[in-house]
Coordinates of C-alpha atoms in Angstrom, one line a residue:
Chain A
X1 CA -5.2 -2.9 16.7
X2 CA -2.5 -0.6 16.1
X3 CA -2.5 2.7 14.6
X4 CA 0.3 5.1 13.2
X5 CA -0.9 7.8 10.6
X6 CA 0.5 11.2 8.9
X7 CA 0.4 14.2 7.2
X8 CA 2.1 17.2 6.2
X9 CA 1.4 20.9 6.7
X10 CA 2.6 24.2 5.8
X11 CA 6.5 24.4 7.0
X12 CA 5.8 21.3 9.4
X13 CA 4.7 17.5 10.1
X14 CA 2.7 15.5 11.7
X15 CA 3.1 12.2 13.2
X16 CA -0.1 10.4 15.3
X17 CA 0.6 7.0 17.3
X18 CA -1.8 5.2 19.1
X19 CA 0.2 4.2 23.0
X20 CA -1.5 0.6 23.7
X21 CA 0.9 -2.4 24.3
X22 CA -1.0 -5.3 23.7
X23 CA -0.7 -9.2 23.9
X24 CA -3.9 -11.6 23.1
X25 CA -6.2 -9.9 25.0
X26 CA -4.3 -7.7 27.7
X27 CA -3.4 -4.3 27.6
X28 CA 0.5 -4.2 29.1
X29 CA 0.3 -0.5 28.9
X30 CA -1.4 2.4 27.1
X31 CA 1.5 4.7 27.1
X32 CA 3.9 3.3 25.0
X33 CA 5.8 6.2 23.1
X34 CA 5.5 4.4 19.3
X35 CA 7.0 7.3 17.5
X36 CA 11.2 8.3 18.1
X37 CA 12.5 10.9 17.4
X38 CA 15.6 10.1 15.2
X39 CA 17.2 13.4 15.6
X40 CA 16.7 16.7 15.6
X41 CA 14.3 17.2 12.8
X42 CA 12.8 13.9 12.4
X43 CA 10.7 11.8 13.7
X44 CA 9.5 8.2 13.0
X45 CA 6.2 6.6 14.0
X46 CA 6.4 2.9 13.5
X47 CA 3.4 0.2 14.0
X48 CA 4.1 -3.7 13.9
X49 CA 5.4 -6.0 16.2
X50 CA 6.5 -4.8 19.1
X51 CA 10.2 -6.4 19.9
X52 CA 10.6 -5.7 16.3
X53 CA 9.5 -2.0 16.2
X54 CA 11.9 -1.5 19.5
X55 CA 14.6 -2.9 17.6
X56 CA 14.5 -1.8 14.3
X57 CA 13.7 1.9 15.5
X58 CA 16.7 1.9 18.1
X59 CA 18.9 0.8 15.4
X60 CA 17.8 3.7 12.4
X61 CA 18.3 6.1 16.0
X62 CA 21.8 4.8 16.6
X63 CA 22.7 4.8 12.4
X64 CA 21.5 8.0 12.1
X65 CA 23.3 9.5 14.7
X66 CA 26.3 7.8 13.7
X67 CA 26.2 9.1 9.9
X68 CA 26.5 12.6 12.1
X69 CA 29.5 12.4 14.0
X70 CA 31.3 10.5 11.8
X71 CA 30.0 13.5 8.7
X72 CA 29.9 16.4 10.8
X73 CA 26.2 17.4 9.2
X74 CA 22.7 15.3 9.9
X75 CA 20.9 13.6 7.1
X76 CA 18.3 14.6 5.0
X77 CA 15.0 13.0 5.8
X78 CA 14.7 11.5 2.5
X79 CA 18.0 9.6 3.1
X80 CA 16.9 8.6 6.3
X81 CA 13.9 7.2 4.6
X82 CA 15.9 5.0 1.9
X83 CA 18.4 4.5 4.5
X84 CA 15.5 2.7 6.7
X85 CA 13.8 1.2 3.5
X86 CA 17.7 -0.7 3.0
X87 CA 17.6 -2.1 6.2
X88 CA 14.0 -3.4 5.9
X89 CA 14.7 -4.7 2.3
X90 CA 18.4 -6.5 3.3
X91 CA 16.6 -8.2 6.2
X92 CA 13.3 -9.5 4.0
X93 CA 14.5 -12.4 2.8
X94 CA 16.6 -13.2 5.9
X95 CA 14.8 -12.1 9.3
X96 CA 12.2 -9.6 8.2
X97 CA 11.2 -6.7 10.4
X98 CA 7.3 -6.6 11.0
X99 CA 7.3 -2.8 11.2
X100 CA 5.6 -0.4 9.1
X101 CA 6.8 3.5 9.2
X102 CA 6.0 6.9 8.6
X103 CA 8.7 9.2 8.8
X104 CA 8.5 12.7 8.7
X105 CA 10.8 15.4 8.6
X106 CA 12.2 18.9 8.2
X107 CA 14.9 19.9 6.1
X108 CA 15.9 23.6 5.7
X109 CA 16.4 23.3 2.0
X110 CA 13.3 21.3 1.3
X111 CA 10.9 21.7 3.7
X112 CA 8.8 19.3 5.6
X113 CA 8.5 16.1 4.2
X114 CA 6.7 12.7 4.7
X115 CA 7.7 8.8 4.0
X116 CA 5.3 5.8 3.7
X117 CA 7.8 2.9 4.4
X118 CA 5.7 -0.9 4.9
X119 CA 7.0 -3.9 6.3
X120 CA 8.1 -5.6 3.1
X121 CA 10.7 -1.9 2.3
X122 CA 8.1 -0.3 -0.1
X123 CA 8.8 3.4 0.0
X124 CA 6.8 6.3 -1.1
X125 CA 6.7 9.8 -0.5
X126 CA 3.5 11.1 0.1
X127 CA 1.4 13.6 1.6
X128 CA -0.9 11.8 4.4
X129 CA 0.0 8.1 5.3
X130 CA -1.7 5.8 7.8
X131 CA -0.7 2.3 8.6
X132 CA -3.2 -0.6 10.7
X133 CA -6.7 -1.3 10.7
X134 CA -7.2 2.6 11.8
X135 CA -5.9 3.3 8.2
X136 CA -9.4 2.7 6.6
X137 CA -10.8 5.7 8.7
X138 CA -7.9 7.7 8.9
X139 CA -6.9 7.7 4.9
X140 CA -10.7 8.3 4.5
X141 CA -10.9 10.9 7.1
X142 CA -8.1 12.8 5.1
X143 CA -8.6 12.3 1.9
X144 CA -12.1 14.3 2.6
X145 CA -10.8 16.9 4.8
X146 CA -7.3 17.4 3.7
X147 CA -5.6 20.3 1.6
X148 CA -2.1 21.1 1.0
X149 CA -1.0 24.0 3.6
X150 CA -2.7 23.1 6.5
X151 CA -2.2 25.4 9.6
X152 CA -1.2 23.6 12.5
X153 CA -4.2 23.8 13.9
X154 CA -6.0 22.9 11.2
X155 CA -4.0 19.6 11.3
X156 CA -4.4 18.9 14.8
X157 CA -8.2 19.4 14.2
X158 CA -7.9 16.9 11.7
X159 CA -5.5 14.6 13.5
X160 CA -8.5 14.6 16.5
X161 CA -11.2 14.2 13.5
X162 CA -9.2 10.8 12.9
X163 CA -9.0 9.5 16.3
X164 CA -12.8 10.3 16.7
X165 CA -13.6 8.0 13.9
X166 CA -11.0 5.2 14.8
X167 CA -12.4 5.7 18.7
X168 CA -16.0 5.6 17.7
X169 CA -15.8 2.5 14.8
X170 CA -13.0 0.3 15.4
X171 CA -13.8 -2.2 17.6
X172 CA -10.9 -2.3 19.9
X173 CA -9.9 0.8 19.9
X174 CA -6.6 2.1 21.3
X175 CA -7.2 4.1 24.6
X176 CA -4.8 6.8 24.5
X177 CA -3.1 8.2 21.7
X178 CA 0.1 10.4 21.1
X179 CA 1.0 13.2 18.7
X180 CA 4.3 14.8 17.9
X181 CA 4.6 17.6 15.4
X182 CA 8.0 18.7 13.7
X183 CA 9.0 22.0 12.1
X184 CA 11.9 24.2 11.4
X185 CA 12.0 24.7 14.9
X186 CA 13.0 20.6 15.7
X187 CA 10.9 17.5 16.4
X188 CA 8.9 17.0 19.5
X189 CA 6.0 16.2 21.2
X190 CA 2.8 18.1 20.5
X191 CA 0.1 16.6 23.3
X192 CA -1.8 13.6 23.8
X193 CA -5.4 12.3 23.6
X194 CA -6.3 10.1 26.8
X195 CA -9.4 8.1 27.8
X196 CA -7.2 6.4 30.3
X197 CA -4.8 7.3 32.6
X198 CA -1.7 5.1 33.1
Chain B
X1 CA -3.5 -13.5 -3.0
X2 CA 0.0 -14.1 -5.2
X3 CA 2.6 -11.9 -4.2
X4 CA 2.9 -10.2 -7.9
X5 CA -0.8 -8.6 -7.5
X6 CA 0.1 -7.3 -3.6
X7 CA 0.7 -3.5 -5.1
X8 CA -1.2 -3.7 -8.6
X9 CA 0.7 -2.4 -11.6
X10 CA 0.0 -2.2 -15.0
X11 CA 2.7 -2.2 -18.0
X12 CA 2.8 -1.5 -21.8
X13 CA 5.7 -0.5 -24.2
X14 CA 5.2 -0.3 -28.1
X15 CA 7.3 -0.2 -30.9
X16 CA 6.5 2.9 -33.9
X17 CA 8.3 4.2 -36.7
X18 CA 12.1 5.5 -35.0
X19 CA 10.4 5.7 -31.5
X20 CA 8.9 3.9 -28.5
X21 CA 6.2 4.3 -26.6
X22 CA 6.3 3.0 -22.5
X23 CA 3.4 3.4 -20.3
X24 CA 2.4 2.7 -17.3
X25 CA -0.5 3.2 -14.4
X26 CA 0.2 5.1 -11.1
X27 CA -1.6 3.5 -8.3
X28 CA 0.8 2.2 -5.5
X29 CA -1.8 -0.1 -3.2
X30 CA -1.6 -2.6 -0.3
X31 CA -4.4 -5.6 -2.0
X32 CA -7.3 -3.4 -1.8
X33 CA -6.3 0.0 0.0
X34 CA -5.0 2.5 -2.3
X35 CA -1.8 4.4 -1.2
X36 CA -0.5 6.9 -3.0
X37 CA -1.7 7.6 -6.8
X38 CA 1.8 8.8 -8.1
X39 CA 4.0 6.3 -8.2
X40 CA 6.4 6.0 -10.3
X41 CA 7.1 2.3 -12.1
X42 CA 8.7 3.7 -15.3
X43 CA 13.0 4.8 -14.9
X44 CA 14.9 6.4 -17.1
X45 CA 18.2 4.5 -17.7
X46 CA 19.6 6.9 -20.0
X47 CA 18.2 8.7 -22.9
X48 CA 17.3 6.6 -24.9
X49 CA 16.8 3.4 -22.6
X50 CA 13.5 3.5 -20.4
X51 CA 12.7 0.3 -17.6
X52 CA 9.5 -0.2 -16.0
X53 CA 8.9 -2.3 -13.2
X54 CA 5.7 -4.6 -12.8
X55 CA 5.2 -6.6 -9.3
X56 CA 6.4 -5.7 -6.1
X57 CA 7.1 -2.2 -5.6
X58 CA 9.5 -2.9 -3.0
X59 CA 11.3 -5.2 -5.3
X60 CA 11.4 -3.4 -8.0
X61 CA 12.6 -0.2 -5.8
X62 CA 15.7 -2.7 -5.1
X63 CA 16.2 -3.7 -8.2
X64 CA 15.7 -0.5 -9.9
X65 CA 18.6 0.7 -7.6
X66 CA 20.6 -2.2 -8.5
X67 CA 20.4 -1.5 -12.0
X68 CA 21.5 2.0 -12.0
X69 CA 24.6 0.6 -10.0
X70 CA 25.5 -1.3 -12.4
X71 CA 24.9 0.7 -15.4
X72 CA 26.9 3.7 -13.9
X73 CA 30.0 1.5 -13.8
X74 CA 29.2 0.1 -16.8
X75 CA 29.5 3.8 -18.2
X76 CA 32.8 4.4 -16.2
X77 CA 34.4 1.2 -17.3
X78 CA 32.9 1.5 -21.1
X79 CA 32.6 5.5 -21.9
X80 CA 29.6 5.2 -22.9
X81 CA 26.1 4.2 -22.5
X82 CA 24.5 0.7 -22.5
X83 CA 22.8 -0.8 -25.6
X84 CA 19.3 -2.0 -25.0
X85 CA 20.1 -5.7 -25.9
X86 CA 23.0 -5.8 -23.5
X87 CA 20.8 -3.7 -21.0
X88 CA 18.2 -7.0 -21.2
X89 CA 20.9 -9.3 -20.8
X90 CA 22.1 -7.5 -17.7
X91 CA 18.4 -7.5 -16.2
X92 CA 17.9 -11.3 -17.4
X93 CA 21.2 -12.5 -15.4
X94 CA 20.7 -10.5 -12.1
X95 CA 16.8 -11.7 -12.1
X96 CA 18.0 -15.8 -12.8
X97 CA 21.0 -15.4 -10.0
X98 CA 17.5 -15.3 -7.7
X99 CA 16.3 -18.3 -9.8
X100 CA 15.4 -20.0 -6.3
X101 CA 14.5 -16.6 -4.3
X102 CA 13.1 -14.3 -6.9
X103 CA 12.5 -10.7 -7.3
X104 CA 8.7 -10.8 -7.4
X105 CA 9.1 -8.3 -10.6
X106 CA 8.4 -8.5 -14.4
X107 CA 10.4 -5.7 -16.2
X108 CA 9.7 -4.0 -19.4
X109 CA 12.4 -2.4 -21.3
X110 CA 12.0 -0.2 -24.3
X111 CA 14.7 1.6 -26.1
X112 CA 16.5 3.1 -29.0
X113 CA 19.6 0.6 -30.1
X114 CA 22.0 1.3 -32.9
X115 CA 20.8 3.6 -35.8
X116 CA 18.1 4.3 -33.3
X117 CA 16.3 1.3 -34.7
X118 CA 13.5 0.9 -31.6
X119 CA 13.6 -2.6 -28.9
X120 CA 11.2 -3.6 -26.6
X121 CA 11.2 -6.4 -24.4
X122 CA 9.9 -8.5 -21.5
X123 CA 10.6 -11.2 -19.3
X124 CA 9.3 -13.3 -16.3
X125 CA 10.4 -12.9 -12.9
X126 CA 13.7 -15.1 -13.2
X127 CA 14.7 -13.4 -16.3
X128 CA 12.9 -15.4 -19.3
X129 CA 13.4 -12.5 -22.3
X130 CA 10.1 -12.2 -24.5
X131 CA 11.4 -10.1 -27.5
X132 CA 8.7 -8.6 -29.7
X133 CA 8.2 -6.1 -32.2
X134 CA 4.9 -5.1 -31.8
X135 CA 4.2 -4.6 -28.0
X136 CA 5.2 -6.0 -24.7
X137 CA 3.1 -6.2 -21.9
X138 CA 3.2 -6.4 -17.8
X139 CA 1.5 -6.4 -14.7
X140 CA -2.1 -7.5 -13.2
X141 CA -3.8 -5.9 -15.7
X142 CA -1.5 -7.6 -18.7
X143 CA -4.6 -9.9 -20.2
X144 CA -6.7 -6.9 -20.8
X145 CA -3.2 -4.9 -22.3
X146 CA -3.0 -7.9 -24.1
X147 CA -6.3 -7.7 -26.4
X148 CA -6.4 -4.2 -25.8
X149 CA -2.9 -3.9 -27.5
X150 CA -3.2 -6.7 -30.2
X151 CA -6.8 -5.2 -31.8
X152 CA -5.3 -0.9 -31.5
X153 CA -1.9 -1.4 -32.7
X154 CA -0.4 -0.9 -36.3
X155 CA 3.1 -1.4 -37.1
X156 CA 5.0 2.2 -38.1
X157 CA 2.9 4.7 -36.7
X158 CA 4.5 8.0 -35.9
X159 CA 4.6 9.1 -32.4
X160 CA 1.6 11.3 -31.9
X161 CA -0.6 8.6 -33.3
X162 CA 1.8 5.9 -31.1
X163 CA 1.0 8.1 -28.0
X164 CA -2.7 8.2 -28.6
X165 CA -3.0 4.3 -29.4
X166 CA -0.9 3.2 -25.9
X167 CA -2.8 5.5 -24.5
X168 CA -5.7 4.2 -25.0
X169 CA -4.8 0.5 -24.6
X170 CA -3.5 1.5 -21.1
X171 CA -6.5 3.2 -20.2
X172 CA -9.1 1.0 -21.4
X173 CA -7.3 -2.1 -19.8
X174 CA -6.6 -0.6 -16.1
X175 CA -10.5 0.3 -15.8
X176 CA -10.8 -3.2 -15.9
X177 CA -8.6 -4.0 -13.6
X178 CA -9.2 -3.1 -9.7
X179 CA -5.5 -3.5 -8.9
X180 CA -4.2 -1.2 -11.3
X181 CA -5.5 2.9 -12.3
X182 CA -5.7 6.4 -11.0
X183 CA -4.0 7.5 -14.5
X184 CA -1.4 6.8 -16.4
X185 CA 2.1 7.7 -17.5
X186 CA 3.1 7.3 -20.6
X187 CA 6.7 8.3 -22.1
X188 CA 7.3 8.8 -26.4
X189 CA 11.2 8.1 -26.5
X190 CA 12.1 9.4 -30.6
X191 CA 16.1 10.1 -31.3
X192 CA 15.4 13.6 -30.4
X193 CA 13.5 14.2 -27.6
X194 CA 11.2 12.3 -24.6
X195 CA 8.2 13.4 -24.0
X196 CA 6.7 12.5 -20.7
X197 CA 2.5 12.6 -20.5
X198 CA 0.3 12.0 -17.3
X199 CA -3.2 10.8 -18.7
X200 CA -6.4 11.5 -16.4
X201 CA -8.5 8.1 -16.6
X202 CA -11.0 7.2 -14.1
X203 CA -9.5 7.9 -10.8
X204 CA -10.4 4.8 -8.9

């Protein structure tokens, strides 16, 4: 029952993760870090399988880093995105990648920004994204109580809105859950929401 | 649930006097959760060549990008741009290389060809071309376009009354469809200009 889900605010991102590590019916852990940050300004919360999710994320972390040295400037996030959505579409028909995205980021010219990417490489940009069964309350959750140019608090208080609602109606419903925020300032972890400690 | 109805798309193009019409919805979903309500399925080739994408958005992301590949060289390696015929030739021999793997797309092309006489066309998604000169249709909401298309549409109509008869054909027909809707977006291609519409249906 995993959840990832996004939005964007004024000048900045967010990016919401639930931390459980499941299998059948145990609870590995619950606090897995599901989003990376790719570099600098970007971050990239990812939901699916978990060898997969490792995997695939590592790899856009390694590529992207590697488009740096080897250009001397970082990437924008919406290259990152199609770069990602590439990846996922190459592999599809071969050995597909059971991970679903959202990526957000900052870029100085452009501003934040936010990427829908699914498992089967459909991209989008949008401004609020939510991926897993937590989707149907989250979406909802921010399709009433969202507005362009959010304040960051007005974000996290919507971001804790949404866990309330996956906490209180999903059925098994990740324990702990992770936010990281980025903004002009660089990507990085914002707090996190515990009912258990690990 | 087929793999052609996973995102929901509708398509129309229609033929009028020196013009074209294309038009399409702008809901992106995932079977019944709806994503995003601006998506874009229609893509300007060049001026006067417009493709629109039915089926799998991811697909049709790829193979949108593929196309534009190829047609920039072809405009390097030619000097100019790409007829429509040829353009449907091109899509109908990249979609039958797949014949055993598909794209899980049906495209609709509509443009002007020489002596800006208008095309449309269609075709399946391992490249079976339906020309018409009427109207071609795509998408899960295609049976509706269909009858919606076949009882509005006269031959030689002039753009404005072209825009307002697609128009209504897409936005009757999506309302009937759940997989398809929250507006359209409909483009009136003439030799001069392109006009580009959004159209407020019901948003659901």
């Amino acid at each position: 029952m995993e959840c990832v889900f996004g939005m964007v605010g004024k000048g900045f991102a967010l990016v919401v993760a639930d931390s459980s590590a499941v299998n059948s019916i145990l609870v590995h852990k619950s606090n897995e870090d599901k989003i990376m940050v790719l570099d600098s300004h970007k971050l990239m919360g990812a939901s699916g399988e978990a060898g997969d999710r490792a995997q695939f994320t590592e790899y856009v972390q390694k590529n992207v880093a590697l488009y740096q040295y080897r250009n001397g400037i970082p990437l924008t996030t919406k290259a990152a995105a199609n770069f990602m959505r590439g990846e996922l579409a190459t592999a599809l028909r071969k050995n597909p990648y059971m991970v679903n995205i959202v990526l957000a980021g900052y870029d100085k010219e452009t501003g934040p920004s936010l990427y829908f990417i699914d498992y089967i490489a459909t991209l989008h940009k949008v401004d609020k994204a939510a991926f897993g069964y937590g989707s149907y309350f989250a979406l909802s959750m921010m399709d009433r109580h969202y507005h362009p140019d959010m304040t960051v608090d007005e974000a996290i208080k919507l971001a804790d809105q949404c866990i309330e609602e996956i906490r209180s109606r999903l059925v098994v419903a990740p324990q702990n859950f992770i936010i990281k925020i980025v903004d002009q300032d660089g990507a990085r972890e914002h707090s996190w929401r515990r009912t258990t400690k690990d | 649930m087929s793999i052609f109805e996973y995102n929901g798309s509708a398509l129309v193009a229609m033929v009028g006097k020196n013009c074209f019409a294309i038009a399409s919805d702008r809901r992106l979903g995932v079977q019944l959760q709806t994503i995003a309500t601006d998506f874009q399925r229609i893509f300007k080739i060049h001026d006067k060549l417009f493709l629109g994408l039915s089926g799998l958005g991811s697909d049709a992301q790829t193979l949108h990008q593929r196309l534009v590949f190829r047609h920039k060289l072809y405009q390097l390696r030619e000097e100019r741009d790409m007829k429509p015929e040829t353009f449907a030739s091109l899509v109908s021999a990249m979609l039958y290389e797949k014949r055993f793997g598909p794209y899980f797309v049906q495209p609709v092309i509509a443009g002007l060809g020489e002596d800006d006489k208008p095309f449309i066309c269609t075709m399946d998604s391992i490249g079976a071309k339906e020309l018409a000169k009427d109207f071609v249709v795509a998408g899960t909401a295609s049976e509706s376009l269909y009858g919606a298309c076949e009882s509005m549409f006269k031959p030689d109509m002039d753009h404005e009354e072209l825009f307002e008869t697609i128009s209504q054909a897409l936005v009757s027909s999506i309302d009937r469809d759940c997989l398809s809707g929250w507006g359209g977006h409909v483009y009136i291609v003439t030799p001069t200009e392109v006009t580009e519409r959004i159209l407020k249906g019901r948003m659901d």
